[in-house]
Tab-separated table of C-alpha atoms and ligand atoms in Angstrom:
chain	number	residue	atom	x	y	z
A	1	MET	CA	27.730	117.506	-41.775
A	2	LYS	CA	26.314	117.080	-38.619
A	3	GLN	CA	27.797	114.027	-35.651
A	4	HIS	CA	25.594	113.027	-33.040
A	5	LYS	CA	28.130	111.729	-30.558
A	6	LEU	CA	27.805	111.333	-27.711
A	7	ALA	CA	29.938	112.647	-24.688
A	8	THR	CA	31.509	109.644	-23.650
A	9	ARG	CA	31.281	109.149	-20.420
A	10	VAL	CA	27.545	107.855	-21.206
A	11	GLY	CA	29.567	105.040	-23.348
A	12	HIS	CA	30.611	103.421	-19.558
A	13	ILE	CA	26.894	103.585	-18.050
A	14	ALA	CA	25.573	100.386	-18.006
A	15	PRO	CA	22.091	100.542	-18.682
A	16	PHE	CA	19.384	97.650	-15.763
A	17	GLN	CA	19.762	93.948	-16.982
A	18	VAL	CA	16.558	93.874	-14.521
A	19	MET	CA	14.860	96.625	-17.350
A	20	MET	CA	14.414	93.724	-20.021
A	21	VAL	CA	12.782	92.324	-17.528
A	22	LEU	CA	9.993	95.653	-16.727
A	23	ASP	CA	9.943	95.656	-20.192
A	24	ARG	CA	8.474	92.320	-20.667
A	25	ALA	CA	5.873	91.938	-17.427
A	26	LYS	CA	4.855	95.573	-18.525
A	27	GLN	CA	3.938	93.943	-21.772
A	28	LEU	CA	2.807	90.621	-20.688
A	29	GLN	CA	0.257	92.296	-18.165
A	30	SER	CA	-1.000	94.998	-21.508
A	31	GLN	CA	-2.268	91.213	-22.890
A	32	GLY	CA	-3.805	90.937	-19.324
A	33	GLU	CA	-1.365	87.930	-18.083
A	34	ASP	CA	-1.086	88.201	-14.094
A	35	VAL	CA	2.209	89.041	-13.583
A	36	ILE	CA	3.319	89.001	-9.161
A	37	HIS	CA	6.474	91.848	-9.254
A	38	LEU	CA	8.928	91.297	-7.055
A	39	GLU	CA	11.495	93.138	-9.300
A	40	VAL	CA	10.857	96.314	-7.720
A	41	GLY	CA	12.905	98.110	-5.400
A	42	GLU	CA	9.989	99.948	-3.600
A	43	PRO	CA	7.069	99.778	-1.316
A	44	ASP	CA	4.371	98.587	-2.465
A	45	PHE	CA	2.823	101.543	0.453
A	46	VAL	CA	2.053	105.634	-0.546
A	47	ALA	CA	3.277	108.205	1.873
A	48	VAL	CA	0.988	108.538	4.910
A	49	ASP	CA	-2.351	109.877	5.115
A	50	ALA	CA	-1.159	112.892	6.966
A	51	VAL	CA	2.859	113.322	5.767
A	52	ALA	CA	0.377	113.956	1.767
A	53	LYS	CA	-2.106	116.214	3.117
A	54	ALA	CA	0.491	118.020	4.643
A	55	GLY	CA	2.077	118.362	0.904
A	56	MET	CA	-1.340	118.934	-0.649
A	57	ALA	CA	-2.171	122.163	2.407
A	58	ALA	CA	1.340	123.195	1.384
A	59	ILE	CA	0.233	123.105	-2.995
A	60	GLU	CA	-3.396	125.144	-1.217
A	61	GLU	CA	-1.054	127.846	0.845
A	62	GLY	CA	1.478	127.875	-2.024
A	63	LYS	CA	4.082	126.903	-0.117
A	64	THR	CA	5.611	126.171	-3.909
A	65	GLY	CA	8.358	128.248	-4.977
A	66	TYR	CA	12.112	127.787	-3.827
A	67	THR	CA	12.707	127.141	-0.878
A	68	SER	CA	16.364	127.412	0.667
A	69	ALA	CA	19.221	125.114	-0.421
A	70	THR	CA	20.044	122.701	1.929
A	71	GLY	CA	16.473	123.001	3.438
A	72	LEU	CA	13.487	123.428	5.267
A	73	SER	CA	14.909	124.394	8.306
A	74	GLU	CA	11.765	123.127	10.435
A	75	LEU	CA	12.413	120.023	7.665
A	76	LYS	CA	16.500	119.557	9.148
A	77	ILE	CA	15.029	120.629	12.554
A	78	ALA	CA	12.252	117.770	12.283
A	79	ILE	CA	15.421	115.435	10.952
A	80	SER	CA	17.680	115.922	13.761
A	81	ASP	CA	15.253	115.715	16.487
A	82	TYR	CA	14.707	112.417	15.032
A	83	TYR	CA	18.895	110.720	15.065
A	84	LEU	CA	18.760	112.623	18.416
A	85	SER	CA	15.469	111.106	20.055
A	86	ARG	CA	15.200	107.675	18.099
A	87	TYR	CA	19.311	107.257	17.500
A	88	GLN	CA	20.644	109.014	20.023
A	89	ALA	CA	22.580	111.031	17.234
A	90	GLU	CA	23.274	114.648	17.885
A	91	VAL	CA	23.346	116.169	14.607
A	92	ALA	CA	23.390	120.067	14.650
A	93	PRO	CA	20.376	120.526	11.242
A	94	GLU	CA	23.055	123.029	9.486
A	95	ARG	CA	25.150	119.590	8.608
A	96	ILE	CA	21.415	118.604	7.249
A	97	ILE	CA	21.431	119.336	3.399
A	98	VAL	CA	18.444	118.136	1.977
A	99	THR	CA	18.467	116.778	-1.155
A	100	PRO	CA	16.488	115.678	-4.872
A	101	GLY	CA	16.052	111.966	-3.413
A	102	ALA	CA	18.769	110.566	-1.916
A	103	SER	CA	20.232	110.152	-5.171
A	104	GLY	CA	20.575	113.695	-5.130
A	105	ALA	CA	22.583	112.715	-2.674
A	106	LEU	CA	24.911	110.822	-4.107
A	107	LEU	CA	25.256	112.939	-6.403
A	108	LEU	CA	25.751	116.408	-4.297
A	109	MET	CA	28.452	113.804	-2.422
A	110	ALA	CA	30.213	112.440	-5.304
A	111	SER	CA	30.670	116.193	-6.440
A	112	LEU	CA	31.839	117.303	-3.243
A	113	MET	CA	34.128	114.405	-2.344
A	114	VAL	CA	35.981	112.355	-4.956
A	115	ASN	CA	37.937	114.126	-7.653
A	116	ALA	CA	37.944	113.518	-10.745
A	117	SER	CA	40.477	110.089	-11.704
A	118	ASP	CA	40.111	109.308	-7.812
A	119	GLU	CA	38.353	105.894	-7.383
A	120	VAL	CA	36.217	104.506	-4.089
A	121	LEU	CA	35.453	101.566	-2.547
A	122	MET	CA	32.625	99.827	-2.621
A	123	PRO	CA	31.544	95.626	-1.657
A	124	ASP	CA	30.417	93.829	-4.774
A	125	PRO	CA	27.810	93.807	-5.051
A	126	CYS	CA	25.922	96.475	-4.146
A	127	TYR	CA	23.710	99.493	-5.281
A	128	PRO	CA	24.679	99.525	-9.065
A	129	CYS	CA	23.801	104.270	-9.429
A	130	ASN	CA	27.302	104.308	-6.710
A	131	ARG	CA	29.046	103.783	-10.355
A	132	HIS	CA	27.901	105.502	-11.840
A	133	PHE	CA	27.108	109.130	-9.982
A	134	LEU	CA	31.228	108.992	-9.499
A	135	ILE	CA	31.604	108.023	-13.076
A	136	GLN	CA	29.382	112.036	-13.807
A	137	ALA	CA	32.527	112.889	-10.912
A	138	GLY	CA	35.106	111.606	-13.982
A	139	ALA	CA	36.467	108.750	-10.901
A	140	GLN	CA	35.016	105.331	-10.530
A	141	ALA	CA	34.007	103.187	-8.366
A	142	LYS	CA	36.661	99.989	-7.831
A	143	LEU	CA	34.178	96.819	-6.838
A	144	VAL	CA	35.493	95.364	-3.609
A	145	GLU	CA	35.769	91.560	-3.891
A	146	THR	CA	33.547	89.811	-1.453
A	147	LYS	CA	33.135	86.165	0.326
A	148	VAL	CA	29.445	84.028	-0.183
A	149	GLU	CA	30.047	82.671	3.365
A	150	ASN	CA	30.875	86.108	4.954
A	151	GLY	CA	27.326	87.696	3.346
A	152	PHE	CA	28.767	89.668	0.861
A	153	GLU	CA	30.093	92.059	3.625
A	154	LEU	CA	33.621	93.408	2.763
A	155	ASP	CA	36.094	92.546	4.688
A	156	LEU	CA	38.019	95.092	6.036
A	157	ASN	CA	41.382	93.216	6.886
A	158	THR	CA	41.605	93.369	3.416
A	159	LEU	CA	41.118	97.721	3.134
A	160	SER	CA	44.873	97.746	3.460
A	161	GLY	CA	45.099	95.531	-0.397
A	162	HIS	CA	43.019	97.807	-2.189
A	163	TRP	CA	42.932	101.269	-0.631
A	164	GLY	CA	45.665	102.916	-3.186
A	165	GLU	CA	47.336	106.613	-4.122
A	166	ASN	CA	43.516	107.515	-5.908
A	167	THR	CA	41.707	106.268	-3.853
A	168	SER	CA	38.925	108.851	-2.369
A	169	GLY	CA	36.880	106.596	0.000
A	170	LEU	CA	34.436	104.011	1.367
A	171	TRP	CA	31.025	103.714	0.731
A	172	LEU	CA	29.022	101.144	2.379
A	173	ALA	CA	25.449	100.744	2.921
A	174	SER	CA	23.443	99.417	5.247
A	175	PRO	CA	20.744	97.772	5.306
A	176	SER	CA	22.111	96.849	1.498
A	177	ASN	CA	21.069	96.398	-1.291
A	178	PRO	CA	20.767	93.840	-2.928
A	179	THR	CA	21.472	91.547	0.009
A	180	GLY	CA	19.345	92.640	3.272
A	181	ALA	CA	23.120	93.173	5.727
A	182	VAL	CA	22.718	94.482	8.039
A	183	LEU	CA	26.194	96.070	9.207
A	184	SER	CA	26.651	95.547	13.031
A	185	LYS	CA	27.714	99.232	14.327
A	186	SER	CA	31.543	97.451	15.583
A	187	TYR	CA	31.972	97.328	11.966
A	188	VAL	CA	31.605	100.491	10.817
A	189	ALA	CA	33.474	102.044	13.694
A	190	GLU	CA	36.340	99.420	12.634
A	191	ALA	CA	36.219	100.202	8.822
A	192	TRP	CA	36.457	104.764	10.152
A	193	GLN	CA	39.392	103.492	12.400
A	194	LYS	CA	40.587	101.911	9.305
A	195	VAL	CA	39.947	104.751	6.231
A	196	SER	CA	40.607	107.550	8.534
A	197	GLU	CA	43.752	106.231	8.740
A	198	PHE	CA	44.485	105.778	4.703
A	199	GLY	CA	42.753	109.334	5.026
A	200	GLY	CA	39.223	108.660	2.667
A	201	HIS	CA	35.929	109.509	3.284
A	202	LEU	CA	34.185	107.010	4.428
A	203	LEU	CA	29.904	107.700	3.352
A	204	VAL	CA	27.399	105.105	4.644
A	205	ASP	CA	24.234	105.107	2.806
A	206	GLU	CA	21.312	104.968	5.379
A	207	ILE	CA	18.193	104.356	2.886
A	208	TYR	CA	16.554	101.389	4.647
A	209	GLN	CA	17.161	102.912	8.113
A	210	GLY	CA	14.369	102.416	10.278
A	211	LEU	CA	12.868	98.409	7.872
A	212	VAL	CA	15.549	96.851	10.521
A	213	TYR	CA	13.890	93.086	11.676
A	214	GLU	CA	17.384	91.937	13.614
A	215	GLY	CA	20.319	93.625	14.775
A	216	GLU	CA	20.820	96.838	15.704
A	217	ASP	CA	19.334	100.330	13.993
A	218	PHE	CA	21.682	102.074	14.296
A	219	SER	CA	23.195	105.331	12.428
A	220	ALA	CA	26.839	105.907	11.844
A	221	LEU	CA	26.665	109.898	12.197
A	222	SER	CA	26.883	108.258	16.126
A	223	ILE	CA	29.563	107.274	15.733
A	224	SER	CA	31.428	109.858	14.403
A	225	ASP	CA	31.117	113.320	13.479
A	226	ASP	CA	33.424	113.123	10.798
A	227	ILE	CA	31.644	110.347	8.688
A	228	PHE	CA	29.495	111.291	5.722
A	229	VAL	CA	25.535	109.886	5.127
A	230	VAL	CA	22.848	109.433	2.813
A	231	ASN	CA	19.308	108.543	3.418
A	232	SER	CA	15.071	109.843	1.917
A	233	PHE	CA	11.670	109.547	2.536
A	234	SER	CA	11.807	107.200	-0.302
A	235	LYS	CA	12.287	104.235	2.006
A	236	TYR	CA	11.088	103.596	5.255
A	237	PHE	CA	8.157	107.094	4.506
A	238	ALA	CA	7.386	105.431	1.445
A	239	MET	CA	7.485	108.312	-0.611
A	240	THR	CA	9.693	107.392	-3.173
A	241	GLY	CA	8.372	109.910	-6.057
A	242	TRP	CA	7.833	112.934	-3.489
A	243	ARG	CA	11.667	112.477	-5.040
A	244	LEU	CA	13.144	114.503	-0.810
A	245	GLY	CA	16.191	112.915	0.794
A	246	TRP	CA	19.330	114.128	2.447
A	247	LEU	CA	23.134	113.752	2.731
A	248	VAL	CA	24.574	114.696	6.566
A	249	VAL	CA	27.974	116.935	6.216
A	250	PRO	CA	31.268	117.349	8.498
A	251	GLN	CA	30.478	120.886	10.291
A	252	TRP	CA	33.732	121.152	7.449
A	253	ALA	CA	32.127	121.062	5.141
A	254	ILE	CA	28.892	121.798	4.831
A	255	GLU	CA	29.755	125.032	3.120
A	256	GLY	CA	31.105	123.092	0.056
A	257	ALA	CA	28.120	121.200	-0.121
A	258	THR	CA	25.650	124.114	0.292
A	259	LYS	CA	27.762	125.854	-3.334
A	260	LEU	CA	26.613	123.190	-4.757
A	261	ALA	CA	23.401	122.181	-4.080
A	262	GLN	CA	22.924	125.427	-4.833
A	263	ASN	CA	24.343	125.227	-8.207
A	264	ILE	CA	23.139	121.409	-9.447
A	265	PHE	CA	19.420	121.222	-8.193
A	266	ILE	CA	18.570	125.184	-6.065
A	267	ALA	CA	16.642	123.760	-3.609
A	268	ALA	CA	15.027	120.215	-3.830
A	269	PRO	CA	11.244	120.333	-4.090
A	270	SER	CA	9.309	122.507	-1.743
A	271	VAL	CA	6.699	120.897	-1.420
A	272	SER	CA	7.885	117.348	-0.506
A	273	GLN	CA	9.569	119.173	2.019
A	274	TYR	CA	6.732	120.971	3.518
A	275	ALA	CA	4.734	117.656	3.682
A	276	ALA	CA	7.311	115.246	5.095
A	277	VAL	CA	8.436	117.854	7.628
A	278	ARG	CA	5.097	116.192	9.332
A	279	ALA	CA	6.109	112.629	8.635
A	280	PHE	CA	8.204	112.785	11.596
A	281	GLU	CA	4.943	112.929	14.309
A	282	ALA	CA	4.442	110.584	16.540
A	283	ASP	CA	1.317	109.084	14.934
A	284	VAL	CA	3.371	108.808	11.463
A	285	LEU	CA	6.599	107.281	12.661
A	286	ALA	CA	3.697	104.177	14.013
A	287	GLU	CA	2.533	103.654	11.255
A	288	CYS	CA	4.956	102.998	9.395
A	289	GLU	CA	5.705	100.714	12.581
A	290	VAL	CA	2.881	98.319	12.206
A	291	ARG	CA	4.156	98.572	8.507
A	292	ARG	CA	8.276	97.578	10.100
A	293	GLN	CA	5.415	95.190	10.814
A	294	ARG	CA	4.365	94.160	8.216
A	295	LEU	CA	7.736	93.374	5.748
A	296	ASP	CA	9.014	91.682	8.560
A	297	ALA	CA	5.733	89.708	8.177
A	298	ARG	CA	6.487	88.842	4.260
A	299	ARG	CA	10.141	88.241	5.203
A	300	LEU	CA	9.692	85.604	7.376
A	301	VAL	CA	7.383	84.071	4.119
A	302	LEU	CA	9.252	84.459	1.993
A	303	LEU	CA	12.382	83.139	3.826
A	304	GLU	CA	10.405	80.259	5.270
A	305	GLY	CA	9.660	79.659	1.122
A	306	LEU	CA	12.505	79.652	0.081
A	307	LYS	CA	14.378	77.639	2.179
A	308	LEU	CA	10.928	74.619	1.511
A	309	MET	CA	11.859	75.311	-2.125
A	310	GLY	CA	15.801	74.114	-1.435
A	311	LEU	CA	17.041	77.435	-3.202
A	312	PRO	CA	19.746	78.678	-0.424
A	313	VAL	CA	19.163	83.051	0.554
A	314	VAL	CA	23.357	84.447	0.687
A	315	ALA	CA	23.007	87.112	2.904
A	316	PRO	CA	21.301	87.095	5.978
A	317	ALA	CA	18.148	89.233	4.834
A	318	HIS	CA	18.104	91.538	7.600
A	319	GLY	CA	16.644	94.842	6.775
A	320	ALA	CA	15.365	96.775	4.146
A	321	PHE	CA	13.489	94.809	2.047
A	322	TYR	CA	15.019	91.999	0.057
A	323	VAL	CA	16.285	88.425	-0.134
A	324	TYR	CA	19.920	88.136	-1.993
A	325	VAL	CA	19.631	83.943	-3.736
A	326	ASP	CA	21.749	81.618	-4.609
A	327	VAL	CA	19.686	80.059	-8.038
A	328	SER	CA	23.048	78.313	-9.917
A	329	GLY	CA	21.741	75.054	-8.005
A	330	VAL	CA	19.331	75.177	-10.798
A	331	THR	CA	20.374	77.740	-13.592
A	332	GLU	CA	23.834	78.823	-15.729
A	333	ASP	CA	22.442	82.509	-15.895
A	334	ALA	CA	20.590	84.004	-12.888
A	335	MET	CA	19.085	86.792	-16.615
A	336	LYS	CA	18.016	84.258	-18.385
A	337	TRP	CA	16.811	81.871	-15.616
A	338	CYS	CA	14.846	85.269	-14.260
A	339	LEU	CA	13.221	85.558	-18.475
A	340	GLU	CA	11.538	82.128	-18.325
A	341	LEU	CA	10.169	82.297	-14.775
A	342	LEU	CA	8.652	85.498	-15.898
A	343	GLU	CA	7.381	84.331	-19.276
A	344	ARG	CA	6.063	80.823	-17.896
A	345	GLU	CA	5.009	81.811	-14.742
A	346	LYS	CA	4.318	85.849	-14.874
A	347	VAL	CA	6.782	86.090	-11.722
A	348	ALA	CA	9.803	88.976	-11.906
A	349	LEU	CA	12.888	88.954	-9.825
A	350	THR	CA	15.683	91.229	-10.793
A	351	PRO	CA	19.436	89.963	-11.400
A	352	GLY	CA	21.965	89.325	-8.793
A	353	ALA	CA	23.734	91.352	-12.664
A	354	ASP	CA	22.968	94.465	-11.956
A	355	PHE	CA	24.649	93.933	-8.544
A	356	GLY	CA	27.674	92.899	-8.976
A	357	ILE	CA	31.057	90.990	-10.847
A	358	LYS	CA	31.584	88.148	-9.950
A	359	ASP	CA	30.132	84.901	-10.132
A	360	ALA	CA	26.822	87.219	-10.095
A	361	HIS	CA	25.432	85.419	-12.852
A	362	LYS	CA	24.317	83.459	-9.753
A	363	TYR	CA	21.849	84.999	-7.538
A	364	VAL	CA	18.514	86.637	-7.947
A	365	ARG	CA	17.051	89.725	-5.963
A	366	PHE	CA	13.435	88.757	-4.574
A	367	ALA	CA	12.558	92.796	-3.315
A	368	TYR	CA	9.047	91.229	-0.456
A	369	THR	CA	6.923	94.654	-1.485
A	370	CYS	CA	3.955	92.929	-1.818
A	371	ASP	CA	1.639	91.308	0.454
A	372	GLU	CA	1.703	88.402	2.223
A	373	GLU	CA	-0.637	86.546	-0.076
A	374	ARG	CA	0.447	86.944	-3.614
A	375	LEU	CA	3.866	86.101	-2.540
A	376	LYS	CA	2.427	82.997	-1.204
A	377	GLU	CA	1.437	83.076	-4.831
A	378	ALA	CA	4.910	83.914	-6.367
A	379	LEU	CA	5.821	81.039	-4.403
A	380	VAL	CA	3.759	77.954	-5.270
A	381	ARG	CA	4.084	79.536	-10.031
A	382	ILE	CA	8.504	79.752	-8.875
A	383	ALA	CA	8.219	75.770	-7.291
A	384	ARG	CA	6.474	74.592	-9.953
A	385	PHE	CA	9.015	76.960	-12.504
A	386	MET	CA	11.444	74.290	-10.710
A	387	SER	CA	10.068	71.530	-11.054
A	388	SER	CA	7.886	71.363	-14.882
B	401	PLP	C1	20.469	101.815	-1.796
B	401	PLP	C2	20.555	102.466	-3.282
B	401	PLP	N1	20.358	104.324	-2.832
B	401	PLP	C3	20.128	105.401	-3.196
B	401	PLP	C4	18.491	104.054	-3.868
B	401	PLP	C5	17.798	106.053	-3.994
B	401	PLP	O1	16.726	106.404	-3.625
B	401	PLP	P1	16.119	107.664	-3.754
B	401	PLP	O2	17.036	108.146	-4.961
B	401	PLP	O3	14.597	107.748	-4.063
B	401	PLP	O4	16.081	108.619	-2.841
B	401	PLP	C6	18.859	103.278	-3.694
B	401	PLP	C7	17.259	103.170	-4.439
B	401	PLP	O5	16.213	102.501	-4.643
B	401	PLP	C8	18.629	102.593	-3.060
B	401	PLP	O6	18.540	101.512	-3.131
């Protein structure tokens, strides 16, 4: 008899809890309900016009074949120039491996640096897919407990206690998903110093780079050439569906990363790459800056509204487009609270259980990916929900 057996690793991958919220939100919408989406980690902007036009021109000109496995050289040069001019980081173009989204870069990173049975440390809470990319490599993530008083920043003084024989490295993100917190340059420098003492690797996920409202917008690449960095066109450049990101590797890892990129992806989407070259020109960057300011204005509206409602914000929301909020004063179970809020007031949020383990049932993530009017309306609805 035929056995329908999936690989064991599939069983170790947790489905997103937010899917329950999303599915119900879609159902309500199809019944004509006006749902406000604050759950989606995706900008409500689209690619800047000039970038989209460059993509269309690439299609018209038939530039649709495979590119070199690590990306178009003009794109890698544009990214390298951008690191130098904006972040004072010298990054040789050949160290940049262009990938299908940051997701592709993270998958590549796991394949490149992590052996089966290794573990990688990361703060609890953090981006959930990281764990699953490691499982794919036969390894696993070890979520390190953090303290709410420290805005969920991993305490580097505890690192030696968590570092074991099979620890391969530390993965951080700044600005963070789900908290919106921005790490300081001195923090990343200290993390790098400690990790190198242990002989491990450090990866910094900078996918929300550029979306910083308070604190320093820097790149870990300005600290050391041996730090690995992930980035993407998804967030700052609002190109989620174009599926384009990159991984920056140290010089000594270029050959290995190239081999893997050739085999896993062949190449990142070519049309997206031609479009993305245009993203680093002054007019596009100016438009991205206007958008950043709009996000900042929304952030302030949301923070003020949450304060008035007495819902504590538990991490400094200085970047990305997220605010992490403690709802334990009003519910025992954030997931249940999210579903009830959606049912009664048609506002969708993401429960903390998607991001972490410790006390995750206390938290929800707000994404300010809708305009100020909608955000204000959402706040009115949440206040009504809480007072009913
Ligand atoms: C921290 C973080 N890393 C990586 C990704 C993957 O992004 P993409 O594959 O669209 O570039 C996301 C998406 O939300 C994210 O929040």
